[in-house]
Amino acid sequence: MMKVIPFVFFLPVLLVLFSCSGDEKSPNDDSNKIITLNGTQQRDTVFLTFSIPEKIIRAQRTGKLERLVESPEFRKNSLLVQYDDYDAFVELSGEKETLKEDLTNQINNLPKALLPVEKKWRDFAGKLTPDKLTPDFPTLEFKEEAAFLEEAKIEEKYRAIQQKEQALQNYFQLSTEDGFIIKAHAHTDDYVKKNKPLISYHPKKIKVRAEASFPLSKSITRQIKADLLVRVPASQVKKVQMSSTKITYTLTLDQKLDPKICPKYVIVNQDQNAFHVPKEFIGEGQKVSVIGKKDPLQAYYKNGKYFIYSDQSSLKIQRP
């Protein structure tokens, strides 16, 4: 009886040991190399960065301001600044009248040989008026023609008037682009010195960068554009540059825009499901191998975790 008891006692132990040895995983078992992920649809944030440059119009000469633009909006080539140019204008007008008289006297005394060019010079003389820029100097066709005009110094006087006319243009400052006035630093009738700030403005066309930590699909870009048109006083939103996670837009504004009230972000509905990927399944270049897909998916790092995106509800991924 004593000999049977040890055998009965050790038999369960042997069975347990045998069972445990049978559960050990084979070195070739790869069940932990492939896992199934379930995706979740979500709303996410696209961050916005507005670029609204403040530009300054400075006085290009010293003098009295005859006019400084007061309207809040101006167009390209609009008159922004006009200086008191009365004396210079009167002087230039007088010289134009003198040139016209001298040229007319010469034309009236044209020799018969130069009668074919008479109409050309009378037309030129008729265009010499105080309220218009001097016309182009006619082409000289004959040596006799040049010598005849040289007697009264016609071309010499014309070149002098042209130089003064160009200098007179310094009395006017035109806008180089459409814009909205932010602040006026001077007023009409003020006496200003050269380079003094006169007007601060921002252009009518500004840029906005939309940036996300996930790929921006066509559906999402449409949501961003629609949101901008609702929340920003813009008549046009045009995409000018794009990468997988960034888009730069040009906005054409309808009114002045304060940078302080510009939206900081847009909430969008994702058109793909998000899949949280364990770090050990992230391969080189943050790529993830997906069973059934020829090319790996790009992973995006967000809030300390890696995510991939797909329109499927579940994915099987493989460890690299």
CSV table of C-alpha atoms in Angstrom, one decimal:
chain,number,residue,atom,x,y,z
A,1,MET,CA,0.0,0.0,0.0
A,2,MET,CA,2.8,2.4,0.8
A,3,LYS,CA,4.4,1.8,-2.6
A,4,VAL,CA,1.3,2.9,-4.5
A,5,ILE,CA,0.8,6.2,-2.8
A,6,PRO,CA,4.0,7.9,-4.3
A,7,PHE,CA,2.9,6.9,-7.8
A,8,VAL,CA,-0.5,8.4,-7.3
A,9,PHE,CA,0.9,11.6,-5.9
A,10,PHE,CA,3.4,12.2,-8.7
A,11,LEU,CA,1.1,11.4,-11.6
A,12,PRO,CA,-0.8,14.7,-11.6
A,13,VAL,CA,2.5,16.6,-11.5
A,14,LEU,CA,3.8,14.8,-14.5
A,15,LEU,CA,0.5,15.5,-16.4
A,16,VAL,CA,0.8,19.3,-15.6
A,17,LEU,CA,4.4,19.4,-16.8
A,18,PHE,CA,3.5,17.6,-20.0
A,19,SER,CA,0.7,20.0,-20.6
A,20,CYS,CA,2.8,23.1,-20.1
A,21,SER,CA,5.5,21.8,-22.4
A,22,GLY,CA,2.9,21.3,-25.1
A,23,ASP,CA,1.7,25.0,-24.9
A,24,GLU,CA,5.1,26.5,-25.7
A,25,LYS,CA,5.1,28.7,-29.0
A,26,SER,CA,7.1,27.5,-31.9
A,27,PRO,CA,10.1,29.7,-32.9
A,28,ASN,CA,8.4,30.2,-36.3
A,29,ASP,CA,5.0,31.3,-34.9
A,30,ASP,CA,4.3,34.9,-36.3
A,31,SER,CA,0.8,35.4,-34.8
A,32,ASN,CA,2.1,38.5,-32.9
A,33,LYS,CA,3.4,40.0,-36.2
A,34,ILE,CA,-0.1,40.7,-37.6
A,35,ILE,CA,-2.9,42.5,-35.8
A,36,THR,CA,-6.3,43.8,-36.7
A,37,LEU,CA,-7.2,47.4,-36.1
A,38,ASN,CA,-10.7,48.9,-36.0
A,39,GLY,CA,-11.0,52.4,-37.3
A,40,THR,CA,-13.0,55.3,-35.8
A,41,GLN,CA,-14.5,58.2,-37.7
A,42,GLN,CA,-13.8,61.6,-36.2
A,43,ARG,CA,-13.9,65.4,-36.4
A,44,ASP,CA,-10.6,67.1,-36.4
A,45,THR,CA,-8.9,70.4,-36.4
A,46,VAL,CA,-7.2,72.3,-39.3
A,47,PHE,CA,-5.2,75.2,-38.0
A,48,LEU,CA,-5.1,78.5,-39.9
A,49,THR,CA,-2.3,81.1,-40.1
A,50,PHE,CA,-3.2,84.4,-41.8
A,51,SER,CA,-0.6,86.6,-43.5
A,52,ILE,CA,-1.9,90.2,-43.6
A,53,PRO,CA,1.1,92.5,-44.3
A,54,GLU,CA,0.9,96.1,-43.1
A,55,LYS,CA,2.5,98.4,-45.7
A,56,ILE,CA,3.4,102.1,-45.4
A,57,ILE,CA,3.2,104.8,-48.1
A,58,ARG,CA,5.9,107.4,-47.4
A,59,ALA,CA,6.3,110.9,-48.8
A,60,GLN,CA,8.4,110.8,-51.9
A,61,ARG,CA,9.2,114.5,-51.6
A,62,THR,CA,9.1,117.4,-49.2
A,63,GLY,CA,6.1,119.8,-49.6
A,64,LYS,CA,2.5,120.6,-48.8
A,65,LEU,CA,-0.1,117.9,-49.3
A,66,GLU,CA,-2.7,119.1,-51.7
A,67,ARG,CA,-4.6,115.9,-51.3
A,68,LEU,CA,-4.3,112.7,-49.3
A,69,VAL,CA,-6.7,109.8,-50.0
A,70,GLU,CA,-9.5,109.5,-47.4
A,71,SER,CA,-11.6,106.6,-48.7
A,72,PRO,CA,-11.1,103.3,-46.8
A,73,GLU,CA,-10.5,101.3,-50.0
A,74,PHE,CA,-8.4,102.1,-53.1
A,75,ARG,CA,-7.7,100.4,-56.4
A,76,LYS,CA,-4.4,99.8,-58.2
A,77,ASN,CA,-3.1,103.0,-59.9
A,78,SER,CA,-5.4,105.2,-57.8
A,79,LEU,CA,-4.1,108.6,-56.7
A,80,LEU,CA,-3.1,108.4,-53.1
A,81,VAL,CA,-1.0,111.5,-52.6
A,82,GLN,CA,-0.9,114.8,-54.4
A,83,TYR,CA,1.5,117.6,-53.5
A,84,ASP,CA,1.0,121.3,-54.1
A,85,ASP,CA,2.4,121.7,-57.6
A,86,TYR,CA,0.8,124.9,-58.8
A,87,ASP,CA,3.9,126.9,-59.3
A,88,ALA,CA,5.7,124.0,-61.1
A,89,PHE,CA,2.6,123.3,-63.3
A,90,VAL,CA,2.3,127.0,-64.3
A,91,GLU,CA,6.0,127.2,-65.2
A,92,LEU,CA,5.8,124.0,-67.3
A,93,SER,CA,2.6,125.1,-69.0
A,94,GLY,CA,4.3,128.4,-70.0
A,95,GLU,CA,7.2,126.5,-71.5
A,96,LYS,CA,4.9,124.3,-73.5
A,97,GLU,CA,3.1,127.3,-74.9
A,98,THR,CA,6.4,128.9,-75.9
A,99,LEU,CA,7.6,125.7,-77.6
A,100,LYS,CA,4.3,125.6,-79.5
A,101,GLU,CA,4.6,129.2,-80.7
A,102,ASP,CA,8.2,128.7,-81.8
A,103,LEU,CA,7.4,125.5,-83.7
A,104,THR,CA,4.4,127.1,-85.4
A,105,ASN,CA,6.5,130.1,-86.5
A,106,GLN,CA,9.0,127.7,-88.0
A,107,ILE,CA,6.3,125.7,-89.8
A,108,ASN,CA,4.8,128.8,-91.2
A,109,ASN,CA,8.2,129.5,-92.8
A,110,LEU,CA,8.9,126.0,-94.2
A,111,PRO,CA,10.7,126.0,-97.5
A,112,LYS,CA,8.8,124.3,-100.4
A,113,ALA,CA,11.2,121.3,-100.2
A,114,LEU,CA,9.8,120.5,-96.7
A,115,LEU,CA,6.1,120.9,-97.4
A,116,PRO,CA,5.6,117.0,-97.3
A,117,VAL,CA,6.4,117.1,-93.6
A,118,GLU,CA,4.3,120.1,-92.7
A,119,LYS,CA,1.2,118.2,-91.6
A,120,LYS,CA,3.3,116.0,-89.3
A,121,TRP,CA,4.7,119.0,-87.4
A,122,ARG,CA,1.4,120.8,-87.2
A,123,ASP,CA,-0.2,117.8,-85.7
A,124,PHE,CA,2.7,117.6,-83.2
A,125,ALA,CA,2.3,121.3,-82.3
A,126,GLY,CA,-1.5,120.8,-81.8
A,127,LYS,CA,-0.7,118.2,-79.1
A,128,LEU,CA,1.4,120.5,-77.0
A,129,THR,CA,-1.2,121.4,-74.4
A,130,PRO,CA,-0.7,122.1,-70.6
A,131,ASP,CA,-3.2,119.5,-69.5
A,132,LYS,CA,-1.5,116.6,-71.3
A,133,LEU,CA,1.9,114.9,-71.4
A,134,THR,CA,4.1,115.9,-74.2
A,135,PRO,CA,3.7,113.7,-77.2
A,136,ASP,CA,6.6,111.7,-78.7
A,137,PHE,CA,9.0,113.7,-80.8
A,138,PRO,CA,8.4,113.0,-84.5
A,139,THR,CA,11.0,111.1,-86.6
A,140,LEU,CA,13.3,113.3,-88.6
A,141,GLU,CA,13.2,112.2,-92.2
A,142,PHE,CA,15.5,114.7,-94.0
A,143,LYS,CA,18.7,116.4,-93.1
A,144,GLU,CA,17.2,119.7,-94.2
A,145,GLU,CA,14.3,119.1,-91.8
A,146,ALA,CA,16.7,118.6,-88.9
A,147,ALA,CA,18.7,121.7,-89.8
A,148,PHE,CA,15.5,123.8,-90.1
A,149,LEU,CA,14.2,122.9,-86.7
A,150,GLU,CA,17.7,123.4,-85.2
A,151,GLU,CA,17.5,127.1,-86.0
A,152,ALA,CA,14.8,127.6,-83.3
A,153,LYS,CA,16.3,124.9,-81.0
A,154,ILE,CA,13.0,123.0,-81.1
A,155,GLU,CA,14.3,119.6,-80.1
A,156,GLU,CA,16.5,121.0,-77.3
A,157,LYS,CA,13.5,122.9,-75.8
A,158,TYR,CA,11.4,119.7,-76.1
A,159,ARG,CA,13.9,117.6,-74.2
A,160,ALA,CA,14.0,120.2,-71.4
A,161,ILE,CA,10.2,120.2,-71.1
A,162,GLN,CA,10.3,116.4,-71.0
A,163,GLN,CA,12.7,116.4,-68.0
A,164,LYS,CA,10.6,118.9,-66.1
A,165,GLU,CA,7.5,116.9,-66.9
A,166,GLN,CA,9.0,113.8,-65.5
A,167,ALA,CA,10.1,115.7,-62.4
A,168,LEU,CA,6.5,117.0,-62.0
A,169,GLN,CA,5.3,113.4,-61.8
A,170,ASN,CA,7.0,113.3,-58.4
A,171,TYR,CA,4.2,115.4,-57.2
A,172,PHE,CA,1.8,112.5,-57.5
A,173,GLN,CA,1.9,109.1,-55.8
A,174,LEU,CA,-0.2,106.2,-57.2
A,175,SER,CA,-1.1,102.9,-55.6
A,176,THR,CA,0.7,99.8,-56.9
A,177,GLU,CA,-2.1,97.4,-55.8
A,178,ASP,CA,-5.6,97.2,-54.4
A,179,GLY,CA,-5.8,97.8,-50.6
A,180,PHE,CA,-7.5,99.0,-47.5
A,181,ILE,CA,-6.3,101.9,-45.4
A,182,ILE,CA,-5.5,101.0,-41.8
A,183,LYS,CA,-4.3,104.4,-40.6
A,184,ALA,CA,-3.6,107.9,-41.9
A,185,HIS,CA,-0.4,109.5,-40.4
A,186,ALA,CA,-1.0,112.9,-42.1
A,187,HIS,CA,-3.8,115.0,-43.5
A,188,THR,CA,-4.6,117.2,-46.5
A,189,ASP,CA,-2.8,120.6,-46.3
A,190,ASP,CA,-0.1,119.2,-44.0
A,191,TYR,CA,3.5,120.2,-44.8
A,192,VAL,CA,5.5,116.9,-44.8
A,193,LYS,CA,9.1,116.0,-45.2
A,194,LYS,CA,10.5,113.3,-47.6
A,195,ASN,CA,10.1,109.7,-46.2
A,196,LYS,CA,7.5,110.7,-43.6
A,197,PRO,CA,4.9,107.9,-43.2
A,198,LEU,CA,1.6,109.1,-44.8
A,199,ILE,CA,-0.6,106.0,-44.9
A,200,SER,CA,-0.6,102.5,-43.5
A,201,TYR,CA,-2.6,99.9,-45.4
A,202,HIS,CA,-2.9,96.2,-46.1
A,203,PRO,CA,-3.4,94.6,-49.5
A,204,LYS,CA,-6.8,93.4,-50.7
A,205,LYS,CA,-5.2,90.0,-51.5
A,206,ILE,CA,-3.9,88.2,-48.5
A,207,LYS,CA,-2.6,84.6,-47.8
A,208,VAL,CA,-3.9,82.0,-45.4
A,209,ARG,CA,-2.1,78.7,-44.6
A,210,ALA,CA,-4.2,75.7,-43.5
A,211,GLU,CA,-2.2,73.0,-41.7
A,212,ALA,CA,-3.2,69.7,-40.2
A,213,SER,CA,-1.6,66.6,-38.7
A,214,PHE,CA,-3.5,64.4,-41.1
A,215,PRO,CA,-3.9,64.2,-44.9
A,216,LEU,CA,-6.1,66.9,-46.5
A,217,SER,CA,-8.4,65.2,-48.9
A,218,LYS,CA,-10.6,66.9,-51.5
A,219,SER,CA,-13.6,66.7,-49.2
A,220,ILE,CA,-11.7,68.4,-46.4
A,221,THR,CA,-10.3,71.1,-48.7
A,222,ARG,CA,-13.9,71.9,-49.7
A,223,GLN,CA,-14.9,72.2,-46.1
A,224,ILE,CA,-12.0,74.6,-45.4
A,225,LYS,CA,-12.9,76.8,-48.4
A,226,ALA,CA,-16.6,77.0,-47.4
A,227,ASP,CA,-15.7,77.9,-43.8
A,228,LEU,CA,-13.3,80.7,-44.9
A,229,LEU,CA,-16.0,82.2,-47.2
A,230,VAL,CA,-18.5,82.2,-44.3
A,231,ARG,CA,-16.1,83.5,-41.5
A,232,VAL,CA,-13.9,85.9,-43.5
A,233,PRO,CA,-15.2,88.9,-45.6
A,234,ALA,CA,-13.7,87.5,-48.8
A,235,SER,CA,-15.3,87.3,-52.3
A,236,GLN,CA,-12.7,84.7,-53.6
A,237,VAL,CA,-10.7,81.9,-52.1
A,238,LYS,CA,-8.1,80.5,-54.4
A,239,LYS,CA,-5.7,77.6,-53.7
A,240,VAL,CA,-2.1,78.4,-54.7
A,241,GLN,CA,0.0,75.7,-53.1
A,242,MET,CA,-0.7,72.3,-51.6
A,243,SER,CA,1.1,69.4,-49.9
A,244,SER,CA,-0.4,66.4,-48.1
A,245,THR,CA,-1.0,68.3,-44.9
A,246,LYS,CA,-0.7,72.0,-45.8
A,247,ILE,CA,-2.6,74.3,-48.2
A,248,THR,CA,-1.9,77.9,-48.9
A,249,TYR,CA,-4.9,80.0,-50.2
A,250,THR,CA,-5.1,83.5,-51.6
A,251,LEU,CA,-8.1,85.5,-50.3
A,252,THR,CA,-9.6,88.5,-52.1
A,253,LEU,CA,-11.1,90.6,-49.3
A,254,ASP,CA,-14.2,92.8,-49.5
A,255,GLN,CA,-13.2,95.0,-46.6
A,256,LYS,CA,-10.5,95.7,-44.1
A,257,LEU,CA,-9.6,92.7,-41.9
A,258,ASP,CA,-8.2,93.0,-38.4
A,259,PRO,CA,-5.7,90.2,-37.8
A,260,LYS,CA,-6.9,89.9,-34.1
A,261,ILE,CA,-10.3,88.6,-35.2
A,262,CYS,CA,-9.1,86.1,-37.8
A,263,PRO,CA,-10.2,82.5,-37.1
A,264,LYS,CA,-7.4,80.3,-35.7
A,265,TYR,CA,-8.8,76.9,-36.9
A,266,VAL,CA,-11.5,75.0,-38.8
A,267,ILE,CA,-13.3,71.9,-37.5
A,268,VAL,CA,-13.7,69.4,-40.3
A,269,ASN,CA,-15.4,66.0,-40.7
A,270,GLN,CA,-12.9,63.4,-41.6
A,271,ASP,CA,-13.9,61.4,-44.6
A,272,GLN,CA,-11.6,58.5,-43.6
A,273,ASN,CA,-11.4,56.4,-40.4
A,274,ALA,CA,-8.5,56.8,-38.1
A,275,PHE,CA,-6.5,53.8,-36.9
A,276,HIS,CA,-4.2,54.0,-33.8
A,277,VAL,CA,-1.0,52.0,-34.7
A,278,PRO,CA,1.3,50.6,-32.0
A,279,LYS,CA,4.8,52.1,-32.2
A,280,GLU,CA,6.4,48.7,-33.0
A,281,PHE,CA,4.4,48.4,-36.2
A,282,ILE,CA,5.9,51.7,-37.6
A,283,GLY,CA,8.4,51.1,-40.3
A,284,GLU,CA,11.0,53.2,-42.0
A,285,GLY,CA,9.8,56.6,-43.1
A,286,GLN,CA,6.8,56.2,-40.8
A,287,LYS,CA,5.2,53.7,-43.1
A,288,VAL,CA,2.8,50.9,-42.1
A,289,SER,CA,2.4,47.6,-44.0
A,290,VAL,CA,-1.2,46.7,-44.6
A,291,ILE,CA,-2.3,43.2,-45.5
A,292,GLY,CA,-4.0,43.3,-48.9
A,293,LYS,CA,-2.5,46.6,-50.0
A,294,LYS,CA,0.4,46.9,-52.4
A,295,ASP,CA,1.8,50.1,-51.0
A,296,PRO,CA,2.3,50.8,-47.3
A,297,LEU,CA,0.3,53.6,-45.7
A,298,GLN,CA,1.9,56.8,-44.3
A,299,ALA,CA,1.6,57.2,-40.5
A,300,TYR,CA,1.0,60.6,-38.8
A,301,TYR,CA,2.2,61.4,-35.3
A,302,LYS,CA,-0.4,63.2,-33.3
A,303,ASN,CA,-0.7,63.8,-29.5
A,304,GLY,CA,2.0,61.2,-28.8
A,305,LYS,CA,0.5,58.5,-30.9
A,306,TYR,CA,0.7,57.2,-34.5
A,307,PHE,CA,-2.3,57.1,-36.8
A,308,ILE,CA,-3.0,55.8,-40.3
A,309,TYR,CA,-6.1,56.7,-42.3
A,310,SER,CA,-8.3,54.6,-44.6
A,311,ASP,CA,-11.9,54.6,-45.8
A,312,GLN,CA,-12.2,51.0,-44.6
A,313,SER,CA,-13.6,50.1,-41.2
A,314,SER,CA,-10.8,47.7,-40.2
A,315,LEU,CA,-7.3,46.9,-41.4
A,316,LYS,CA,-4.8,44.1,-40.8
A,317,ILE,CA,-1.3,45.4,-40.4
A,318,GLN,CA,2.0,43.6,-40.3
A,319,ARG,CA,5.1,44.3,-38.1
A,320,PRO,CA,8.1,45.5,-40.2
